[in-house]
């Protein structure tokens, strides 16, 4: 007789929203590497444009605040989705279910 194997869910570790906020507060987009690498690269590019193109600290500060919000949201979403593998149905189970 076939014995079904138990599948345990794969759970990603949650990231701390407070730590993400502190890292971005002190390190800017480099602190975003904790919560989202793609966001960090995007905000580095946005801040580079803000500093060299606009030459105005207002746009730089706005980009910094957006980065802080983005890091907190990314940290709160991390590990929220658990992947629970579906047990595979074997031929023996299919034939007994069809009866």
Short mmCIF file of the C-alpha atoms (twelve columns), coordinates in Angstrom:
data_MODEL
# 
_entry.id   MODEL 
# 
loop_
_atom_site.group_PDB 
_atom_site.id 
_atom_site.type_symbol 
_atom_site.label_atom_id 
_atom_site.label_alt_id 
_atom_site.label_comp_id 
_atom_site.label_asym_id 
_atom_site.label_seq_id 
_atom_site.Cartn_x 
_atom_site.Cartn_y 
_atom_site.Cartn_z 
_atom_site.pdbx_PDB_model_num 
ATOM 1  C CA . UNK A 1  0.000   0.000  0.000   1 
ATOM 2  C CA . UNK A 2  1.233   3.468  -0.829  1 
ATOM 3  C CA . UNK A 3  1.791   5.789  2.091   1 
ATOM 4  C CA . UNK A 4  1.381   9.494  1.411   1 
ATOM 5  C CA . UNK A 5  4.303   11.680 2.378   1 
ATOM 6  C CA . UNK A 6  3.696   14.705 4.529   1 
ATOM 7  C CA . UNK A 7  4.858   17.941 2.932   1 
ATOM 8  C CA . UNK A 8  5.813   20.760 5.252   1 
ATOM 9  C CA . UNK A 9  5.227   24.317 4.059   1 
ATOM 10 C CA . UNK A 10 8.227   26.369 3.079   1 
ATOM 11 C CA . UNK A 11 8.083   29.579 5.072   1 
ATOM 12 C CA . UNK A 12 10.314  32.549 4.255   1 
ATOM 13 C CA . UNK A 13 11.639  34.415 7.257   1 
ATOM 14 C CA . UNK A 14 9.920   37.760 7.839   1 
ATOM 15 C CA . UNK A 15 11.996  40.913 7.841   1 
ATOM 16 C CA . UNK A 16 11.730  43.580 10.508  1 
ATOM 17 C CA . UNK A 17 9.948   46.735 9.385   1 
ATOM 18 C CA . UNK A 18 11.612  48.751 12.159  1 
ATOM 19 C CA . UNK A 19 15.078  47.623 11.146  1 
ATOM 20 C CA . UNK A 20 14.311  48.414 7.495   1 
ATOM 21 C CA . UNK A 21 13.206  51.919 8.484   1 
ATOM 22 C CA . UNK A 22 16.317  52.566 10.590  1 
ATOM 23 C CA . UNK A 23 18.649  51.275 7.877   1 
ATOM 24 C CA . UNK A 24 17.083  53.486 5.216   1 
ATOM 25 C CA . UNK A 25 16.993  56.455 7.580   1 
ATOM 26 C CA . UNK A 26 20.746  56.261 8.174   1 
ATOM 27 C CA . UNK A 27 22.071  54.730 4.950   1 
ATOM 28 C CA . UNK A 28 19.527  55.852 2.356   1 
ATOM 29 C CA . UNK A 29 19.087  53.553 -0.615  1 
ATOM 30 C CA . UNK A 30 21.937  51.344 0.598   1 
ATOM 31 C CA . UNK A 31 19.772  50.499 3.608   1 
ATOM 32 C CA . UNK A 32 17.088  49.289 1.223   1 
ATOM 33 C CA . UNK A 33 19.311  46.337 0.357   1 
ATOM 34 C CA . UNK A 34 17.954  44.719 3.531   1 
ATOM 35 C CA . UNK A 35 14.368  44.704 2.291   1 
ATOM 36 C CA . UNK A 36 14.540  44.930 -1.507  1 
ATOM 37 C CA . UNK A 37 17.573  44.884 -3.777  1 
ATOM 38 C CA . UNK A 38 15.660  46.026 -6.860  1 
ATOM 39 C CA . UNK A 39 14.219  48.937 -4.884  1 
ATOM 40 C CA . UNK A 40 17.695  49.910 -3.708  1 
ATOM 41 C CA . UNK A 41 19.024  50.024 -7.257  1 
ATOM 42 C CA . UNK A 42 15.993  52.001 -8.414  1 
ATOM 43 C CA . UNK A 43 16.290  54.541 -5.605  1 
ATOM 44 C CA . UNK A 44 20.042  54.921 -6.167  1 
ATOM 45 C CA . UNK A 45 19.302  55.842 -9.778  1 
ATOM 46 C CA . UNK A 46 16.474  58.189 -8.744  1 
ATOM 47 C CA . UNK A 47 18.677  59.952 -6.205  1 
ATOM 48 C CA . UNK A 48 21.506  60.282 -8.702  1 
ATOM 49 C CA . UNK A 49 19.107  61.943 -11.136 1 
ATOM 50 C CA . UNK A 50 17.744  64.165 -8.361  1 
ATOM 51 C CA . UNK A 51 21.212  65.312 -7.315  1 
ATOM 52 C CA . UNK A 52 22.824  65.881 -10.705 1 
ATOM 53 C CA . UNK A 53 19.929  66.791 -12.944 1 
ATOM 54 C CA . UNK A 54 17.760  68.914 -10.691 1 
ATOM 55 C CA . UNK A 55 20.550  70.161 -8.399  1 
ATOM 56 C CA . UNK A 56 17.967  70.697 -5.714  1 
ATOM 57 C CA . UNK A 57 17.888  69.087 -2.278  1 
ATOM 58 C CA . UNK A 58 14.073  69.020 -2.292  1 
ATOM 59 C CA . UNK A 59 13.934  66.241 -4.904  1 
ATOM 60 C CA . UNK A 60 16.674  64.364 -3.089  1 
ATOM 61 C CA . UNK A 61 14.712  64.551 0.184   1 
ATOM 62 C CA . UNK A 62 11.507  63.412 -1.523  1 
ATOM 63 C CA . UNK A 63 13.360  60.452 -3.059  1 
ATOM 64 C CA . UNK A 64 14.764  59.629 0.406   1 
ATOM 65 C CA . UNK A 65 11.251  59.608 1.919   1 
ATOM 66 C CA . UNK A 66 9.902   57.475 -0.907  1 
ATOM 67 C CA . UNK A 67 12.741  55.046 -0.285  1 
ATOM 68 C CA . UNK A 68 11.841  54.856 3.406   1 
ATOM 69 C CA . UNK A 69 8.217   54.055 2.610   1 
ATOM 70 C CA . UNK A 70 9.195   51.544 -0.062  1 
ATOM 71 C CA . UNK A 71 11.585  49.736 2.303   1 
ATOM 72 C CA . UNK A 72 8.942   49.464 5.025   1 
ATOM 73 C CA . UNK A 73 6.331   48.112 2.617   1 
ATOM 74 C CA . UNK A 74 8.807   45.620 1.132   1 
ATOM 75 C CA . UNK A 75 9.836   44.424 4.598   1 
ATOM 76 C CA . UNK A 76 6.221   43.992 5.676   1 
ATOM 77 C CA . UNK A 77 5.459   41.936 2.561   1 
ATOM 78 C CA . UNK A 78 8.516   39.699 2.970   1 
ATOM 79 C CA . UNK A 79 7.652   36.213 4.082   1 
ATOM 80 C CA . UNK A 80 3.945   36.931 3.885   1 
ATOM 81 C CA . UNK A 81 3.417   34.302 1.225   1 
ATOM 82 C CA . UNK A 82 4.010   30.778 2.362   1 
ATOM 83 C CA . UNK A 83 4.526   28.150 -0.250  1 
ATOM 84 C CA . UNK A 84 2.615   25.018 0.601   1 
ATOM 85 C CA . UNK A 85 3.371   22.248 -1.845  1 
ATOM 86 C CA . UNK A 86 0.368   20.232 -2.902  1 
ATOM 87 C CA . UNK A 87 0.717   16.511 -2.225  1 
ATOM 88 C CA . UNK A 88 1.159   14.589 -5.436  1 
ATOM 89 C CA . UNK A 89 -1.681  12.293 -6.346  1 
ATOM 90 C CA . UNK A 90 -0.454  8.851  -7.353  1 
ATOM 91 C CA . UNK A 91 -2.025  6.395  -9.742  1 
ATOM 92 C CA . UNK A 92 -3.063  4.188  -6.828  1 
ATOM 93 C CA . UNK A 93 -4.961  7.068  -5.193  1 
ATOM 94 C CA . UNK A 94 -6.624  7.988  -8.486  1 
ATOM 95 C CA . UNK A 95 -7.833  4.461  -9.086  1 
ATOM 96 C CA . UNK A 96 -9.192  4.122  -5.540  1 
ATOM 97 C CA . UNK A 97 -10.910 7.517  -5.805  1 
ATOM 98 C CA . UNK A 98 -12.539 6.513  -9.090  1 
ATOM 99 C CA . UNK A 99 -14.183 3.443  -7.517  1 
# 
